[in-house]
Coordinates of C-alpha atoms in Angstrom, one line a residue:
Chain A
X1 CA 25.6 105.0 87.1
X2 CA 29.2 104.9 85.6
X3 CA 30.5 106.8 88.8
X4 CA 33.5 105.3 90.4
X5 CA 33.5 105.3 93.9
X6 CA 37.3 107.0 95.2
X7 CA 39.9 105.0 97.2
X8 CA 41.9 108.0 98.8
X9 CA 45.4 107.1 100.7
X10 CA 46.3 109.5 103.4
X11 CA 49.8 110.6 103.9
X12 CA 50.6 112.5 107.2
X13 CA 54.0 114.2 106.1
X14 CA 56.0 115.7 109.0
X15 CA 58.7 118.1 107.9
X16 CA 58.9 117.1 104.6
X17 CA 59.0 113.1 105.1
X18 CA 56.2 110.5 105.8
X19 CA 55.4 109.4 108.6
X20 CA 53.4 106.5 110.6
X21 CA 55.3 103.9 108.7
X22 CA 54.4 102.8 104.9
X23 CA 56.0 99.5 103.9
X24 CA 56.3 98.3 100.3
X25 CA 58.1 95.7 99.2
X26 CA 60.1 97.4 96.9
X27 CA 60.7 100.8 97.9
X28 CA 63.7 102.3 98.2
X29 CA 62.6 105.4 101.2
X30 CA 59.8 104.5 102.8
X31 CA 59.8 108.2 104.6
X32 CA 60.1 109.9 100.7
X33 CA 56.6 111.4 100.2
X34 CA 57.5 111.8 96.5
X35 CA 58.6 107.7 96.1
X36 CA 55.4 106.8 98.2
X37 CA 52.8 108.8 95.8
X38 CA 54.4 107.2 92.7
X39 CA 53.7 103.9 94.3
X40 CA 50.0 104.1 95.3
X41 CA 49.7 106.2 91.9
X42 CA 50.9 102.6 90.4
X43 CA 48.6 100.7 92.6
X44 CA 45.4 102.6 91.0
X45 CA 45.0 105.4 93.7
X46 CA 42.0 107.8 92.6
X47 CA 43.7 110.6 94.5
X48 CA 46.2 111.5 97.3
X49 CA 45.9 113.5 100.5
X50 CA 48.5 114.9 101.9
X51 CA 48.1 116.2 105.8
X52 CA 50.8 118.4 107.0
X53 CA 51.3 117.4 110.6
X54 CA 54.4 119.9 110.9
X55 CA 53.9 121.5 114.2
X56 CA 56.0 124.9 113.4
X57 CA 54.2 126.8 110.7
X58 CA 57.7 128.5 109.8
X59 CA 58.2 124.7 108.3
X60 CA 55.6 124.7 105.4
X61 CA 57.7 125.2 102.6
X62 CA 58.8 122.3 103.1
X63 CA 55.4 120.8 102.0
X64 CA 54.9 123.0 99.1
X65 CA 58.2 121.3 98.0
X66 CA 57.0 118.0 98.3
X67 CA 53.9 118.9 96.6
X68 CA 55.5 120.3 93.5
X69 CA 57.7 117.4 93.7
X70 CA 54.7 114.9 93.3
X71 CA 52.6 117.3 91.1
X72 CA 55.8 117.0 88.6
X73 CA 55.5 113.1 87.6
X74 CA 51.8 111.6 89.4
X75 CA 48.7 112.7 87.5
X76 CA 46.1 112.4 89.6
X77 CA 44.2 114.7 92.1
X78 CA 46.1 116.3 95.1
X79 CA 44.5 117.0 98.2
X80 CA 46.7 118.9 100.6
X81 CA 45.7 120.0 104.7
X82 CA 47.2 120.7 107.5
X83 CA 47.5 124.2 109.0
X84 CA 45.6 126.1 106.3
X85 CA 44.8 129.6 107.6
X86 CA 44.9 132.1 104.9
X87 CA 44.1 132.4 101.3
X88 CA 47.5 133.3 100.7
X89 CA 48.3 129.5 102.0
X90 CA 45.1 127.9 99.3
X91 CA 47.0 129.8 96.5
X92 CA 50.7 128.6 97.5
X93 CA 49.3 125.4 97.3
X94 CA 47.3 125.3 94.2
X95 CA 50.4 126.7 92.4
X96 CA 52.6 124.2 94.0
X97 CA 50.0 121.5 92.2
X98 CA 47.8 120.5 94.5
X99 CA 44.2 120.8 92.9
X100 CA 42.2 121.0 96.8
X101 CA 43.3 122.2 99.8
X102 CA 41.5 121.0 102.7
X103 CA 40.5 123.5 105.9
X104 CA 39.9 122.3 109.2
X105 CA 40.7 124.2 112.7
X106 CA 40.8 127.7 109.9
X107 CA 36.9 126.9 109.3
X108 CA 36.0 126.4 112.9
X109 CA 37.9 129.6 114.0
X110 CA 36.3 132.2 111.3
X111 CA 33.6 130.4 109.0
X112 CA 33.6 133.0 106.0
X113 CA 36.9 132.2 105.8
X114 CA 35.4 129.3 103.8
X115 CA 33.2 131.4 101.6
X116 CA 36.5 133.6 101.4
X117 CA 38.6 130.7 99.7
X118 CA 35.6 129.1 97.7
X119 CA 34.6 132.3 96.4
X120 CA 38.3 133.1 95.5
X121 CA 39.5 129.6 93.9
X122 CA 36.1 128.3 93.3
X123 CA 33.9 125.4 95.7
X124 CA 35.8 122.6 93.9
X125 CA 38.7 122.9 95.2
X126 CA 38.1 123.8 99.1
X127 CA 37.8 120.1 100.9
X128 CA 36.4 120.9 104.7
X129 CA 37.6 119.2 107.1
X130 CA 35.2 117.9 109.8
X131 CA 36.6 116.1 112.8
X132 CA 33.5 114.3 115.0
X133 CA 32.8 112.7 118.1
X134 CA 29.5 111.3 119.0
X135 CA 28.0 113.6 122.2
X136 CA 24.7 111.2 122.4
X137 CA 22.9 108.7 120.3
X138 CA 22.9 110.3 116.6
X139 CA 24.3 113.5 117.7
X140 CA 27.8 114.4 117.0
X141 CA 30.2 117.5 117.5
X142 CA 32.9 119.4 116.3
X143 CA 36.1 118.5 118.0
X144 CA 39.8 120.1 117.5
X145 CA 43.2 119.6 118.3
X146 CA 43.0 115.4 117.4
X147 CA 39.7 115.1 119.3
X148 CA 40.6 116.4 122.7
X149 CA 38.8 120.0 122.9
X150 CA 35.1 120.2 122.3
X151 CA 33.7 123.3 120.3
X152 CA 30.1 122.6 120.7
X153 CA 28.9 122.5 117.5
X154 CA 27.0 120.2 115.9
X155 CA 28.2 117.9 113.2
X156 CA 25.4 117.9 110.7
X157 CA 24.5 121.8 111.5
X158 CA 28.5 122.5 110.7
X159 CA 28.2 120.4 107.6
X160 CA 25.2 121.7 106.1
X161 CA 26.7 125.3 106.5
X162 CA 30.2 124.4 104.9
X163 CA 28.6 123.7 102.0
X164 CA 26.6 126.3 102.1
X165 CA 29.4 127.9 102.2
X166 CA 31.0 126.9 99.1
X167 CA 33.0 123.4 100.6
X168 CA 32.9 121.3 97.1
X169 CA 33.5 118.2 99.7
X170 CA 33.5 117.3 102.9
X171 CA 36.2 115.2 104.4
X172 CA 34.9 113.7 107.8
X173 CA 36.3 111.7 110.0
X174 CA 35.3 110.3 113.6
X175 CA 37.4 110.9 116.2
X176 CA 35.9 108.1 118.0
X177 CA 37.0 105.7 115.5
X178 CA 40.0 107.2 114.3
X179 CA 43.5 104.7 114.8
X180 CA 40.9 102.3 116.3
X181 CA 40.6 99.8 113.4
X182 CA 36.9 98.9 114.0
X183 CA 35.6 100.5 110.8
X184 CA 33.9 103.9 110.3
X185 CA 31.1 105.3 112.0
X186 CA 28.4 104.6 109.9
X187 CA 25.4 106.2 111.3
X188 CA 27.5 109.2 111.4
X189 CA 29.2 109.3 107.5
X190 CA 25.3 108.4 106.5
X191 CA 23.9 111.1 108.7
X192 CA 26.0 113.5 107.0
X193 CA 26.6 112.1 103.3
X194 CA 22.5 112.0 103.2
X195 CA 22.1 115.8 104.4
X196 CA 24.7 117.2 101.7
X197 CA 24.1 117.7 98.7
X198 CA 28.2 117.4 98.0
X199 CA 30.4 114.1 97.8
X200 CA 31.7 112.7 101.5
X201 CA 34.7 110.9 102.2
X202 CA 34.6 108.8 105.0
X203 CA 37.8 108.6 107.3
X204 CA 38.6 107.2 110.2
X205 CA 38.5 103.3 111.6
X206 CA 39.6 101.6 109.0
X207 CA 40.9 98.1 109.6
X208 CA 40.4 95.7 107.3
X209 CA 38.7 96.2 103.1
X210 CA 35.3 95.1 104.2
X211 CA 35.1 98.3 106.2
X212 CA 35.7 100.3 103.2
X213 CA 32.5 98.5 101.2
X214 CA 30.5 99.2 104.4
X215 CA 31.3 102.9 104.5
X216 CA 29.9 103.1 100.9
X217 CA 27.0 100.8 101.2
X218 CA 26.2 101.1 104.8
X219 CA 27.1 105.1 105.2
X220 CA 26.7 106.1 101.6
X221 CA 29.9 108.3 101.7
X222 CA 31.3 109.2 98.0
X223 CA 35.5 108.2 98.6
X224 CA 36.5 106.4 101.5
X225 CA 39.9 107.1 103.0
X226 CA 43.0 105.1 104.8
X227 CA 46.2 105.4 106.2
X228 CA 47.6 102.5 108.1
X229 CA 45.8 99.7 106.3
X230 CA 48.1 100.7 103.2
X231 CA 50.8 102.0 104.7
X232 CA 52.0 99.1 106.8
X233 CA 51.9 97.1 103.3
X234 CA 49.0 94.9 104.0
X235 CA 47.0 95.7 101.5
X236 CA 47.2 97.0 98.3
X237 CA 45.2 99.6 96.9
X238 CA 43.6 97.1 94.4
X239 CA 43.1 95.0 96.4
X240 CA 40.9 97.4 98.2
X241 CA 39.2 98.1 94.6
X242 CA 38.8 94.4 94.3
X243 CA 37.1 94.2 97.2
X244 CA 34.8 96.8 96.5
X245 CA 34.1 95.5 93.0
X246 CA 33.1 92.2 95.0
X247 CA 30.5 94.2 97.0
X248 CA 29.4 95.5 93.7
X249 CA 30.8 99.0 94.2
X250 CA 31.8 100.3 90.9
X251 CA 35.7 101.6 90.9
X252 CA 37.9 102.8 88.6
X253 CA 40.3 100.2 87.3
Chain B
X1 CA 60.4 123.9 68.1
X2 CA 56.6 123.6 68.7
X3 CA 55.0 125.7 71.1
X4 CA 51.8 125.4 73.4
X5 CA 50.2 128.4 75.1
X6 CA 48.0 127.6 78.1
X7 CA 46.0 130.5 77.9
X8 CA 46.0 132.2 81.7
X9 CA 43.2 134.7 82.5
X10 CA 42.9 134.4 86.3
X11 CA 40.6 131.0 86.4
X12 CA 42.2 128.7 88.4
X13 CA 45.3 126.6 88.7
X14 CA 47.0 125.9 84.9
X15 CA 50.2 124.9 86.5
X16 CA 48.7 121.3 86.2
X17 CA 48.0 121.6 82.5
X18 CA 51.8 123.1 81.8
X19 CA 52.9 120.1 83.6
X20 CA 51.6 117.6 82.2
X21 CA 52.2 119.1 78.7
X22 CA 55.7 119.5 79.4
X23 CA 55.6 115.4 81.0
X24 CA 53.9 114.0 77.7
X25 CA 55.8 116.9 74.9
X26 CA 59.1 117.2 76.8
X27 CA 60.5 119.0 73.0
X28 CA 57.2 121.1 73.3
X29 CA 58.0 125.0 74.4
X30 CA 54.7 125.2 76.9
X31 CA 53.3 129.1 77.9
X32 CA 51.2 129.9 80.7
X33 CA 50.4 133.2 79.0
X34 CA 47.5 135.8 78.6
X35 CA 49.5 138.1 76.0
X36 CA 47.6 137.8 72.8
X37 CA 51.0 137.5 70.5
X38 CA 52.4 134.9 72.4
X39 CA 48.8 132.4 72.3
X40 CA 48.3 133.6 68.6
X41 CA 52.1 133.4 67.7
X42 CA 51.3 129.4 69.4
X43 CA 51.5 126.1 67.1
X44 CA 48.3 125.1 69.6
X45 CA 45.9 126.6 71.8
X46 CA 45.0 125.1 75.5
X47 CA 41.7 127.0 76.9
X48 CA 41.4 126.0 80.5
X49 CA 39.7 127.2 83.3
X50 CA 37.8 126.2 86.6
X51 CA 35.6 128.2 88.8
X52 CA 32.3 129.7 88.0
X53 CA 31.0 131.4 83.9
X54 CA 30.4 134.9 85.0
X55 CA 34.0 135.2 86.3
X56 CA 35.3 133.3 83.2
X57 CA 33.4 135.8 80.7
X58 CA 34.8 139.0 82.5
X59 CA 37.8 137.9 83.1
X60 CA 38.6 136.8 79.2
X61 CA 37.0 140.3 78.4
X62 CA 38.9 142.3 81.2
X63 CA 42.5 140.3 79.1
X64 CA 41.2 141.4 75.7
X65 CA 41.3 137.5 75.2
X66 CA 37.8 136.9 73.6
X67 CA 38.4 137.5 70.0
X68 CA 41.8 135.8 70.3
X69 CA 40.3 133.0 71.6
X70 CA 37.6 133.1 68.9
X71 CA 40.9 133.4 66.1
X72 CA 43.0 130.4 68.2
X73 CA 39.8 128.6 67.7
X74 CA 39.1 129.0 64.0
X75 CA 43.0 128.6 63.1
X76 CA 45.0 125.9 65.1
X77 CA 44.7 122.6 67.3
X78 CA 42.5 124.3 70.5
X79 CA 42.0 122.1 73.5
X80 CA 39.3 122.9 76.1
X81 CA 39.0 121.7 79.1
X82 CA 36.9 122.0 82.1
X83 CA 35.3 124.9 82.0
X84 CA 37.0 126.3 78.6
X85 CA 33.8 123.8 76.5
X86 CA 31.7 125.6 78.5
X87 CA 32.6 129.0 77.9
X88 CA 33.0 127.9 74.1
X89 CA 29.2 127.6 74.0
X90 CA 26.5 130.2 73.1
X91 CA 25.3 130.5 76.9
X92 CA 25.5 129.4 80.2
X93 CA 22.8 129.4 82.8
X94 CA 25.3 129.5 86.0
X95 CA 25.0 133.4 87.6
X96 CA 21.5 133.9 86.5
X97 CA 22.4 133.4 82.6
X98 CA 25.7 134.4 81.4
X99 CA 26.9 134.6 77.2
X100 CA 29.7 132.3 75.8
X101 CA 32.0 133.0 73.6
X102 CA 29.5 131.2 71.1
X103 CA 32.5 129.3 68.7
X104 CA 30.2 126.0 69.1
X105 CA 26.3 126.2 69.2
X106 CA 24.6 125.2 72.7
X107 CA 24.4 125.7 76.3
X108 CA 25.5 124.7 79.6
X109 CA 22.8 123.4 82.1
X110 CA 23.3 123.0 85.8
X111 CA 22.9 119.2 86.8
X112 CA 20.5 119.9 89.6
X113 CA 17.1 119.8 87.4
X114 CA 17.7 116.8 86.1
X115 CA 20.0 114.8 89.4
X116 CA 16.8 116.3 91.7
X117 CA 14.0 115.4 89.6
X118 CA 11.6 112.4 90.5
X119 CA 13.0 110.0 88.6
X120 CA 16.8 110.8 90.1
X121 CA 15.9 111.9 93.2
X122 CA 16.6 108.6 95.2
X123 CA 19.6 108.0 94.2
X124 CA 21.2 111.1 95.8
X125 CA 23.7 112.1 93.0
X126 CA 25.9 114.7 94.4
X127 CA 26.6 117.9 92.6
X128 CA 29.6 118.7 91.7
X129 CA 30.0 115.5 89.6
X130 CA 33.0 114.6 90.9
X131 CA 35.3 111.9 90.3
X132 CA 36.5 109.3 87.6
X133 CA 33.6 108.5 85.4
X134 CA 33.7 106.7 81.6
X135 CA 33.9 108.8 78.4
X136 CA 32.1 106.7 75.6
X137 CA 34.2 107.5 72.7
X138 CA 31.0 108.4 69.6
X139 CA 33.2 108.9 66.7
X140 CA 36.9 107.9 65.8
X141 CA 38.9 110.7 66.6
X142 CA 42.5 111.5 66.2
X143 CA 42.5 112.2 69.7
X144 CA 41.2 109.2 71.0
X145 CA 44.7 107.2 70.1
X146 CA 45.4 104.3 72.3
X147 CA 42.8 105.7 74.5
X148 CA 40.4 102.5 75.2
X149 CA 36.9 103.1 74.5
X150 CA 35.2 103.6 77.7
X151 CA 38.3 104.9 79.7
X152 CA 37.7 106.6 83.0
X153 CA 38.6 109.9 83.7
X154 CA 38.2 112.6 86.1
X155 CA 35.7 115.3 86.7
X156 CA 34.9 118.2 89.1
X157 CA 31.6 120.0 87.6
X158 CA 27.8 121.2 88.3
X159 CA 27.2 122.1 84.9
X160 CA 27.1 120.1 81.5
X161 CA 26.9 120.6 77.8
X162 CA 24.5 120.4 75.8
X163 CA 25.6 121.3 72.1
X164 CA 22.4 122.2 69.6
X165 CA 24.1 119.7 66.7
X166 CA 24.4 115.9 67.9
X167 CA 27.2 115.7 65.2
X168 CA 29.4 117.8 67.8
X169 CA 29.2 115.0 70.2
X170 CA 32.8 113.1 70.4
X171 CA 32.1 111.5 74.4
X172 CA 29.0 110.7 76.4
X173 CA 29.3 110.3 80.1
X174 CA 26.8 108.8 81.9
X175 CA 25.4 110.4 85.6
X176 CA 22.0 109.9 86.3
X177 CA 21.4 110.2 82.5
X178 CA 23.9 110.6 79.6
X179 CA 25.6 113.8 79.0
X180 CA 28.0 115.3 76.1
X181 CA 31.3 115.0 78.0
X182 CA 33.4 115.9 74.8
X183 CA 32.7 118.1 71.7
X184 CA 35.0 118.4 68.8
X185 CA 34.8 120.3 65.2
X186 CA 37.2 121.0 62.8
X187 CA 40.1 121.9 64.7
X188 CA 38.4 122.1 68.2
X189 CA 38.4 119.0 70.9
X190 CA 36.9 120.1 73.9
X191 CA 36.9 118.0 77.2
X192 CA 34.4 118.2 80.5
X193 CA 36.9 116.5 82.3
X194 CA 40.6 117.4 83.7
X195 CA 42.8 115.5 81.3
X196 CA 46.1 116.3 83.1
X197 CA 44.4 114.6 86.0
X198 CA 43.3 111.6 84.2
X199 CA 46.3 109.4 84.7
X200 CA 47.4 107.7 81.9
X201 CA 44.9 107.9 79.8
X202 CA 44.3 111.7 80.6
X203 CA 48.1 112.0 79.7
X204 CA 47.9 109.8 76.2
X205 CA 45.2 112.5 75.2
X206 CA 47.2 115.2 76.1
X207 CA 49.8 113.5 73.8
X208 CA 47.8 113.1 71.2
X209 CA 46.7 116.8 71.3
X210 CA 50.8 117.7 71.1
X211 CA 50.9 115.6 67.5
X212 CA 47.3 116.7 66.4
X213 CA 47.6 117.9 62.7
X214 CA 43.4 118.4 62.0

């Protein structure tokens, strides 16, 4: 299997500028989401997501400007979320050069809104989002606004009727270990990369590159994602691959 | 100065392509068009798409783009990509069976019979195929230039080619078993993948196509 398995660094972009801190050695504007792409471009990035945290939705322009910005000179895939409601918003953003848009609170709030976008733009590029907390032993559910309110659905239920409903991936992320730095939850990216028959990135937890390994090996999940571990300059991105290729994961040199 | 025509017919996002033309053949005039005189009035010919073959097929029909594809195709450097080498073939089997534009004998098969057979099965493959995989170069091409055999690049599909003549075979990607991820004839080069997504080496194709005198 000649496969490579996706490292995927997360930029949350608040009015047009990164934010949570990214450090490299050498960069110029560490809050410029156009200088910070090129860089993990360089580093051997598979892809880029970009998560618009901007609480006013009067602001988005502002990240459909920084998209077209990084569209223009890094060739790779895009990925861009945050406060995706309308298919009007999917086709601003594929325009703008992202190649998915990812849907989260949208999905929870009308579901054929889902079937709407992947019947209009095609399953391959609609990423859901799928934010979970565990509720009891192998059980997990639906959460919104950062993990606070509960929605009562169930995780693997919600994921098997995304894709149903034309999601060409699934983006899922516990809430439980999300900013924690103890790794992902397994049990829950296997439980839901094993039921799908669509790739699953695993987010959330990440602390250190042996967690990355595990949520491939341990919870099967197709890309793993990570913010801090990169931002904050202490690793590299190939020196994530490298660790991966030390577990024997094939990646994409 | 030489011109590019993207052709547009409503499949998916060809802003990428134009931009990564106009990155690698900054002298290059590059048209997102659908207006038959402008793509046959082109030095070359990129046939994109993404999205699903019945939609393709009417769409191209609804433009009046099939037999100026078919005359691109016969007369000047044509790229497909993505779901443009699938709609070059003779039939699809996506929607219950739909025609191609048949400019290169074969079909395109959905990866589920073979990734969900016995023999697969285990392994979980997910459909689409997504992500950076190798393209085994067959056959010296003027398009692979400085593009090292085995490079990685990147694909989104559920369905895969399967040309009737080995001898149209230019790549082989391997997923579960080995696929034709590249066809080329004459003045044809068709990808699977999405080269203006491929990084460098997607970019050096894209270069190569801009200088390609077959």
């Amino acid at each position: 299997m000649a496969l490579a398995k996706r490292i995927i660094p997360c930029l949350d972009v608040d009015h047009g500028r990164v934010v949570k801190g990214v450090n490299f050695v050498d960069i110029r504007d560490a809050g410029d989401p156009v200088e910070v792409a090129r860089r993990y471009n360089e580093q051997g990035a598979d892809e880029l997501t970009f998560l618009d945290i901007t609480a006013s939705s009067d602001d988005r322009d502002t990240m459909v400007h920084v998209v077209e910005q990084v569209a223009g000179e890094v060739f790779i895939p895009l990925t861009v979320g945050g406060g995706v409601r309308r298919l009007d918003d999917i086709r601003t953003l594929l325009n703008a050069g992202a190649d998915k848009v990812s849907i989260n609170t949208a999905a929870i709030h009308n579901p054929d809104f889902v079937k709407a976008a992947a019947d209009r733009f095609g399953n391959q590029c609609i990423v859901v989002a799928i934010d979970a907390k565990s509720v009891a032993p192998n059980r997990w559910e639906i959460f919104t606004h950062g993990g606070r309110r509960p929605t009562g659905i169930d995780a693997l239920a919600w994921a098997e009727q995304m894709t149903a409903f034309g999601a060409g991936e699934i983006l899922l992320t516990s809430m439980d270990r999300d900013g924690t730095r103890n790794g992902f939850d397994l049990a829950l990216t296997r439980t839901i990369s094993e039921a799908v028959s669509v790739p699953v990135i695993a987010s959330g937890g990440v602390g250190e590159l042996d967690h990355l390994a595990a949520g491939i090996l341990h919870g099967k999940a197709d890309a793993v994602l990570a913010a801090s571990i990169f931002h904050f300059g202490e690793y590299t991105i190939a020196q994530a691959k490298q660790c991966l290729a030390d577990h024997g994961i094939e990646v994409r040199w | 100065m030489a011109t590019i025509a993207v052709i547009d017919y409503g499949m998916g996002n060809l802003h990428s392509v134009a931009r990564a033309l106009n990155h690698v053949a900054p002298r290059a005039q590059v048209t997102v068009t659908q207006d038959p005189q402008v793509i046959l009035g082109a030095d070359r010919v990129v046939f994109p798409g993404q999205g699903a073959m019945r939609d393709c097929m009417s769409e191209l029909q609804r433009h009046d783009l099939i037999d100026v594809i078919s005359t691109a195709a016969r007369t000047r450097p044509f790229l497909g990509l993505c779901l443009g080498p699938q709609a070059l073939l003779t039939h699809s089997e996506e929607n219950g069976g739909v025609a191609g534009l048949n400019i290169l004998p074969g079909r395109s098969l959905w990866f589920g019979h073979h990734l969900r057979s016995a023999a697969l099965a285990n392994q979980h493959l997910k459909i689409p195929h997504m992500g950076w995989n190798r393209v085994h170069q067959t056959r010296p091409h003027p398009l692979w230039t400085s593009i090292a055999q085995d490079s990685r690049f990147y694909f989104v599909h559920s369905y895969y080619l399967l040309p009737d003549e080995p001898t149209l075979t230019a790549g082989l990607t391997d997923y579960g078993f080995e696929f034709t991820s590249v066809m080329a004839k004459d003045n044809v080069f068709a990808v699977q993948f999405h080269p203006e997504k491929s990084a460098a080496a997607g970019l050096q194709l894209l270069a190569n196509f801009s200088c390609w005198h077959p």
